[in-house]
Amino acid sequence: MLKNRNILEKPEEEELKARLEAARERLAVQQMQIKEHNLPVFVLVEGFGTAGKGSAIGQIIRNIDPRFFKVVSMDTPTEEELRKPFLYRYFSRIPEAGKFMFLESGWMDEVTKVCLQEKMDEKTYEMRIGSIRRFERQLTDNGYLVVKFFLQISEKEQKKRIDDLLSSIDTSWRVGSNDLWQNKHYGQCVEIFDRYLEETNAPSAPWYIIDAKSKKWAELQMLETLTEGIDIALQNRALAVPLLQNVFPLVKMPRLAEIPLDKAVEEAEYKEELKGYQEHLRELHNRLYRKRVPVIIVYEGWDAAGKGGNIRRITEALDPRGFEVHPIASPEPHEKARHYLWRFWTRLPKTGHIAVYDRSWYGRVMVERLEGFCGENDWKRAYNEINEFEKELSDWGAVIIKFWVQIDKGTQLERFELRQNTPEKQWKITEEDWRNREKWDAYEIAVNEMIQKTSTTYAPWHILESADKKYARIKALQIIVEELEKII
Amino acid sequence: MLKNRNILEKPEEEELKARLEAARERLAVQQMQIKEHNLPVFVLVEGFGTAGKGSAIGQIIRNIDPRFFKVVSMDTPTEEELRKPFLYRYFSRIPEAGKFMFLESGWMDEVTKVCLQEKMDEKTYEMRIGSIRRFERQLTDNGYLVVKFFLQISEKEQKKRIDDLLSSIDTSWRVGSNDLWQNKHYGQCVEIFDRYLEETNAPSAPWYIIDAKSKKWAELQMLETLTEGIDIALQNRALAVPLLQNVFPLVKMPRLAEIPLDKAVEEAEYKEELKGYQEHLRELHNRLYRKRVPVIIVYEGWDAAGKGGNIRRITEALDPRGFEVHPIASPEPHEKARHYLWRFWTRLPKTGHIAVYDRSWYGRVMVERLEGFCGENDWKRAYNEINEFEKELSDWGAVIIKFWVQIDKGTQLERFELRQNTPEKQWKITEEDWRNREKWDAYEIAVNEMIQKTSTTYAPWHILESADKKYARIKALQIIVEELEKII
């Protein structure tokens, strides 16, 4: 795209001024429309060093109310960030509905920089490109406007700018070693950038190459592209999106109705096994901490199935500095204003840590589906989006263990009644639990579909038969120990 | 996608039956909705030989009224088709609004077959992939639903089917040499198919890999995917689409107002040059006929600018068996029901022939823009779509010559009045001409934008200053002769 592109002709000074004026006014009007229509706008500004990325963003935001935008200048990843998946830094910074996020250098810069240092093999590169394409598609599929600019200057122009900056003590600090390196290896940069641009140029999030020789002209190109994009996105709200075929390998799972619930364990055996597995798990936790393996444990199940007690038997065995339990309730307003996976991206463990989710992103295909909190197209698309999300985590090196805690409808009723009739347990039972129980059959359909469609080989569901809670606890511990043993 | 995919589990017989019934009924309802909402549905069925492409289509159409669909089984291209651009066979067969088109094997089969015969170099392959991606995107951007199935069977299953068919004289004719070849080179086929599927798997036109071992199950997968796709497409009518940045090299063009119109030619010189150029052109026409070079000449210009007389001076020099003039008026109903470029794709010359268009696809960004016959997003997108269209023609080997016949507003008025006052010329002037004249300024803006945005290096505009019609005729002949000389 860089090598075979067309440089738009810079208009005359007078026309430039008039169009700039018009575009700025248009953007000022659009910021209110964006707010009103809850459109999130993600603007990625990439380009050559000294091309003026920062100052271009500075010009554009002058026409936006400061409450409506954020600008983030991405540095090289911190130690902390390096212990999260590649996309974490970017997914955690997506804008909320109705607001702008401007990123000065982002995922393109991060990937191409490593390529230019020749520190990335082809396989990793292709994994990164795959991640990025899925990331951008997940955003646009979920109603985000993603506008990607690449600011282009020639080798000569870059050299001139570097020399100008270096000529004064006041500006020389603005020349980074990366700018100097780029200019010496300009041709190589063009090759790497071009390949990246080609491979991530999707119709829903296309690249716009900006001729950045003149600042005003660059600003105008960016403003006109951005305002055009906003107009189109505003027209297309509530877009339904094709359901992509699952391309991840699945494992065969039973239907809930087929699961025998007569499994139980004797008290003596329970105590002994509990002790043995917990000791083993404690020891494994140390090993995975040293080896920096992240572990993700998901609990989903019927109300009163025994999730809480089960989780406690796991965490009892863990060093508190190395794990976290995330109870997941309905999303807060600032979470609702973003992609539904955002609150999970921001709750990922660091490498070497364990995160336990008491309910999870699977709410999308259960409660959100059944209560109509999202559209039909949204939850149908979510199976694939979740498989993609977990693939990202798996590629990062995470062990993913997902439990469905299963009981039958009768057992639930017994436990509900017990809770109701036991004063110290009454807090555990609410009106909502009774309402959910009425929807058991609809939930069962949704849970079956979920288990069938998201049991990937890299993140399969495990069924915990929890008519006997003790049996379920031992089984959970056993599975965790086995899965961790495989890896570390 | 073939190598790393998930085979959906075939449901039990009873569930399969129930779901088939439901999907068939749904499609029967949808055919009326498609009609009502003018949705064109293009279904491409590709896959391994003996996978059952034909019989699957046969099952699906049983639930559609015969007036609403067409099925085309693509053979290897005919001699005639080989003298058209690669996409001609497919673009000419796109469905009209409100109808289905089923293609049994199509552009995938054509490309991969040549690859498997090792008769396509990498560069041609990449050109084909580029063409296909643009083709599919142009369709979906313009409101088409494109559903792509790949019917997959294992090597063993294919072998079994071939043996079964060969075992009886009644069915052995159904085994083609290609089926036998595929089975012997199954692994190689998977490689080639897989690469193709990956590279053309766009979110707006994704691939669906169908497990075709069981016929009923294949039918169900296809029906459910198709009906799902239709529901989504019906929800998303009148979608605005991001404007892609032009990636084709442009040449700098003057604005209409900057063009001096004082150029003229003396009668004697005119006669001599006319004769000379026409003789030269006649000779070139023979050469390009022998060399099979297709030539596309486009005339656009103001009313009364002298297009007709200019065209006549060209065609006078040509062998009538080797050229065609296409006068382009407003589209017929069957043309309006398809992509706006369809009526031009179907009017392309064969190799070795010359096609002259008296008005053209540029109507999209002139009359359709100004009269509101298409939406703003449509005409804005059209610059790129037209550049892509002409790139397709240029890559095919066509010489493309585009003339804008320029006069000023005063000259037009003189000629209108002359026509009005000369009985034998009165047919040439209509009310509409006068109405268009009132919109001169708006047209001038549109024409300037068109000339700036579609003067690619491979298909630039040429201005014919036609205040003196004779000058314009000589200039046109001269440009045609020069352009043809470059090539042949």
XYZ file of N, CA and C in Angstrom, chain A residues 374-467:
282
model
N -28.920 -8.476 25.162
C -28.246 -8.203 23.892
C -29.121 -8.792 22.793
N -28.859 -8.401 21.557
C -29.674 -8.866 20.438
C -29.360 -10.311 20.081
N -30.226 -10.912 19.290
C -30.022 -12.301 18.878
C -28.715 -12.452 18.112
N -28.480 -11.512 17.200
C -27.238 -11.570 16.427
C -26.020 -11.486 17.341
N -26.139 -10.714 18.429
C -25.011 -10.542 19.352
C -24.645 -11.850 20.048
N -25.647 -12.519 20.621
C -25.277 -13.739 21.352
C -24.918 -14.886 20.415
N -25.524 -14.905 19.236
C -25.146 -15.951 18.285
C -23.699 -15.786 17.827
N -23.300 -14.526 17.663
C -21.921 -14.235 17.246
C -20.940 -14.522 18.378
N -21.452 -14.496 19.623
C -20.555 -14.539 20.781
C -19.829 -15.871 20.943
N -20.428 -16.980 20.485
C -19.718 -18.265 20.623
C -18.348 -18.170 19.964
N -18.354 -17.632 18.749
C -17.092 -17.492 18.028
C -16.182 -16.465 18.698
N -16.759 -15.361 19.135
C -15.953 -14.314 19.783
C -15.303 -14.847 21.053
N -16.039 -15.666 21.782
C -15.486 -16.240 23.009
C -14.398 -17.265 22.682
N -14.647 -18.098 21.659
C -13.587 -19.028 21.250
C -12.324 -18.271 20.845
N -12.523 -17.138 20.163
C -11.375 -16.318 19.762
C -10.661 -15.735 20.981
N -11.447 -15.269 21.918
C -10.890 -14.691 23.146
C -10.052 -15.745 23.880
N -10.608 -16.921 24.041
C -9.886 -17.972 24.755
C -8.681 -18.462 23.949
N -8.788 -18.404 22.615
C -7.636 -18.758 21.779
C -6.488 -17.791 22.052
N -6.833 -16.539 22.173
C -5.838 -15.504 22.485
C -5.123 -15.842 23.797
N -5.920 -16.234 24.776
C -5.362 -16.558 26.087
C -4.505 -17.833 26.007
N -4.991 -18.788 25.249
C -4.266 -20.043 25.116
C -2.943 -19.822 24.376
N -2.979 -19.017 23.315
C -1.748 -18.731 22.571
C -0.733 -17.982 23.437
N -1.249 -17.223 24.358
C -0.389 -16.485 25.293
C 0.295 -17.468 26.255
N -0.271 -18.658 26.394
C 0.335 -19.674 27.249
C -0.514 -20.030 28.457
N -1.730 -19.499 28.504
C -2.569 -19.738 29.674
C -3.145 -21.155 29.674
N -3.285 -21.714 30.885
C -4.073 -22.926 31.069
C -5.496 -22.468 31.358
N -6.460 -22.958 30.601
C -7.843 -22.531 30.776
C -8.673 -23.739 31.223
N -9.299 -23.628 32.371
C -10.116 -24.735 32.895
C -11.518 -24.205 33.151
N -12.497 -24.792 32.492
C -13.866 -24.289 32.601
C -14.762 -25.368 33.215
N -15.466 -25.000 34.264
C -16.333 -25.958 34.950
C -17.796 -25.586 34.782
N -18.587 -26.556 34.402
C -20.041 -26.409 34.515
C -20.484 -27.249 35.713
N -21.033 -26.579 36.755
C -21.429 -27.288 37.967
C -22.894 -27.679 37.817
N -23.095 -28.997 37.729
C -24.399 -29.510 37.313
C -25.172 -30.139 38.481
N -26.443 -29.752 38.600
C -27.386 -30.451 39.480
C -28.699 -30.590 38.714
N -29.637 -31.377 39.248
C -30.939 -31.440 38.576
C -31.899 -30.467 39.248
N -33.068 -30.323 38.628
C -34.017 -29.315 39.081
C -34.525 -29.606 40.503
N -34.671 -30.915 40.795
C -35.156 -31.308 42.124
C -34.157 -30.940 43.208
N -32.898 -31.230 42.971
C -31.856 -30.892 43.938
C -31.841 -29.383 44.203
N -32.031 -28.616 43.133
C -32.036 -27.167 43.319
C -33.176 -26.756 44.256
N -34.345 -27.360 44.044
C -35.503 -27.012 44.877
C -35.213 -27.331 46.350
N -34.690 -28.518 46.610
C -34.324 -28.879 47.986
C -33.401 -27.845 48.607
N -32.385 -27.454 47.839
C -31.392 -26.528 48.390
C -31.986 -25.139 48.594
N -32.830 -24.724 47.648
C -33.516 -23.425 47.796
C -34.345 -23.427 49.095
N -35.100 -24.518 49.282
C -35.979 -24.582 50.455
C -35.182 -24.626 51.749
N -34.078 -25.347 51.681
C -33.192 -25.403 52.849
C -32.673 -24.000 53.185
N -32.289 -23.275 52.156
C -31.782 -21.923 52.376
C -32.876 -21.041 52.978
N -34.050 -21.156 52.388
C -35.185 -20.350 52.824
C -35.496 -20.609 54.313
N -35.356 -21.878 54.702
C -35.783 -22.253 56.044
C -34.653 -22.219 57.085
N -33.473 -21.870 56.636
C -32.354 -21.802 57.570
C -31.950 -20.336 57.706
N -32.206 -19.731 58.876
C -31.988 -18.285 59.009
C -30.605 -17.819 58.529
N -29.547 -18.531 58.872
C -28.216 -18.032 58.513
C -27.894 -18.250 57.018
N -28.762 -18.966 56.329
C -28.524 -19.172 54.884
C -29.465 -18.340 54.017
N -30.383 -17.601 54.697
C -31.415 -16.900 53.916
C -30.851 -15.859 52.942
N -29.714 -15.252 53.306
C -29.098 -14.244 52.409
C -28.710 -14.848 51.061
N -28.554 -16.152 51.051
C -28.095 -16.799 49.815
C -29.219 -17.003 48.806
N -30.454 -16.740 49.205
C -31.572 -17.003 48.285
C -32.370 -15.716 48.061
N -32.581 -15.412 46.797
C -33.285 -14.169 46.471
C -34.474 -14.459 45.558
N -35.277 -13.424 45.406
C -36.408 -13.509 44.476
C -35.933 -13.894 43.074
N -34.780 -13.332 42.717
C -34.256 -13.570 41.374
C -33.950 -15.054 41.158
N -33.438 -15.691 42.208
C -33.146 -17.123 42.088
C -34.411 -17.891 41.736
N -35.516 -17.523 42.393
C -36.787 -18.197 42.094
C -37.248 -17.891 40.668
N -37.027 -16.660 40.254
C -37.431 -16.311 38.877
C -36.603 -17.079 37.853
N -35.285 -17.147 38.095
C -34.420 -17.895 37.177
C -34.835 -19.361 37.102
N -35.222 -19.874 38.272
C -35.624 -21.288 38.314
C -36.802 -21.571 37.388
N -37.687 -20.580 37.279
C -38.837 -20.751 36.377
C -38.402 -20.882 34.919
N -37.221 -20.335 34.637
C -36.728 -20.398 33.245
C -35.766 -21.559 33.023
N -35.826 -22.541 33.903
C -34.873 -23.661 33.835
C -34.757 -24.251 32.432
N -35.887 -24.519 31.800
C -35.843 -25.201 30.508
C -35.139 -24.360 29.440
N -35.458 -23.065 29.439
C -34.808 -22.178 28.472
C -33.305 -22.108 28.752
N -32.950 -22.057 30.040
C -31.525 -22.052 30.389
C -30.849 -23.331 29.929
N -31.555 -24.447 30.112
C -30.937 -25.721 29.743
C -30.603 -25.759 28.250
N -31.500 -25.214 27.443
C -31.215 -25.136 25.993
C -29.968 -24.282 25.744
N -29.911 -23.141 26.415
C -28.783 -22.218 26.221
C -27.475 -22.845 26.707
N -27.537 -23.516 27.853
C -26.316 -24.116 28.411
C -25.822 -25.239 27.496
N -26.741 -26.051 27.026
C -26.339 -27.106 26.097
C -25.659 -26.521 24.867
N -26.251 -25.480 24.301
C -25.672 -24.878 23.104
C -24.283 -24.310 23.424
N -24.177 -23.658 24.546
C -22.901 -23.084 24.978
C -21.822 -24.156 25.109
N -22.164 -25.230 25.795
C -21.161 -26.288 26.033
C -20.751 -26.942 24.721
N -21.723 -27.158 23.823
C -21.392 -27.753 22.531
C -20.492 -26.838 21.713
N -20.769 -25.547 21.741
C -20.109 -24.639 20.801
C -18.821 -24.021 21.316
N -18.551 -24.179 22.607
C -17.343 -23.530 23.134
C -16.411 -24.504 23.834
N -16.624 -25.799 23.612
C -15.667 -26.777 24.148
C -14.552 -26.989 23.142
N -13.662 -26.038 23.071
C -12.527 -26.177 22.158
C -11.491 -27.094 22.784
N -10.618 -27.629 21.942
C -9.572 -28.511 22.485
C -8.669 -27.756 23.448
N -8.485 -26.450 23.207
C -7.581 -25.682 24.071
C -8.311 -25.129 25.298
N -9.643 -25.205 25.323
C -10.385 -24.723 26.492
C -11.723 -25.449 26.596
N -11.657 -26.762 26.878
C -12.904 -27.545 26.941
C -13.653 -27.299 28.255
N -14.943 -27.572 28.231
C -15.718 -27.565 29.463
C -15.504 -28.875 30.210
N -15.532 -28.787 31.537
C -15.561 -29.984 32.378
C -16.848 -29.932 33.176
N -17.527 -31.065 33.243
C -18.774 -31.113 33.991
C -18.464 -31.557 35.423
N -18.936 -30.803 36.401
C -18.813 -31.233 37.792
C -20.193 -31.688 38.273
N -20.361 -32.985 38.472
C -21.639 -33.507 38.935
C -21.728 -33.181 40.421
N -22.657 -32.296 40.772
C -22.615 -31.695 42.102
C -23.857 -31.988 42.940
N -24.544 -33.123 42.609
C -25.622 -33.557 43.513
C -24.987 -33.866 44.865
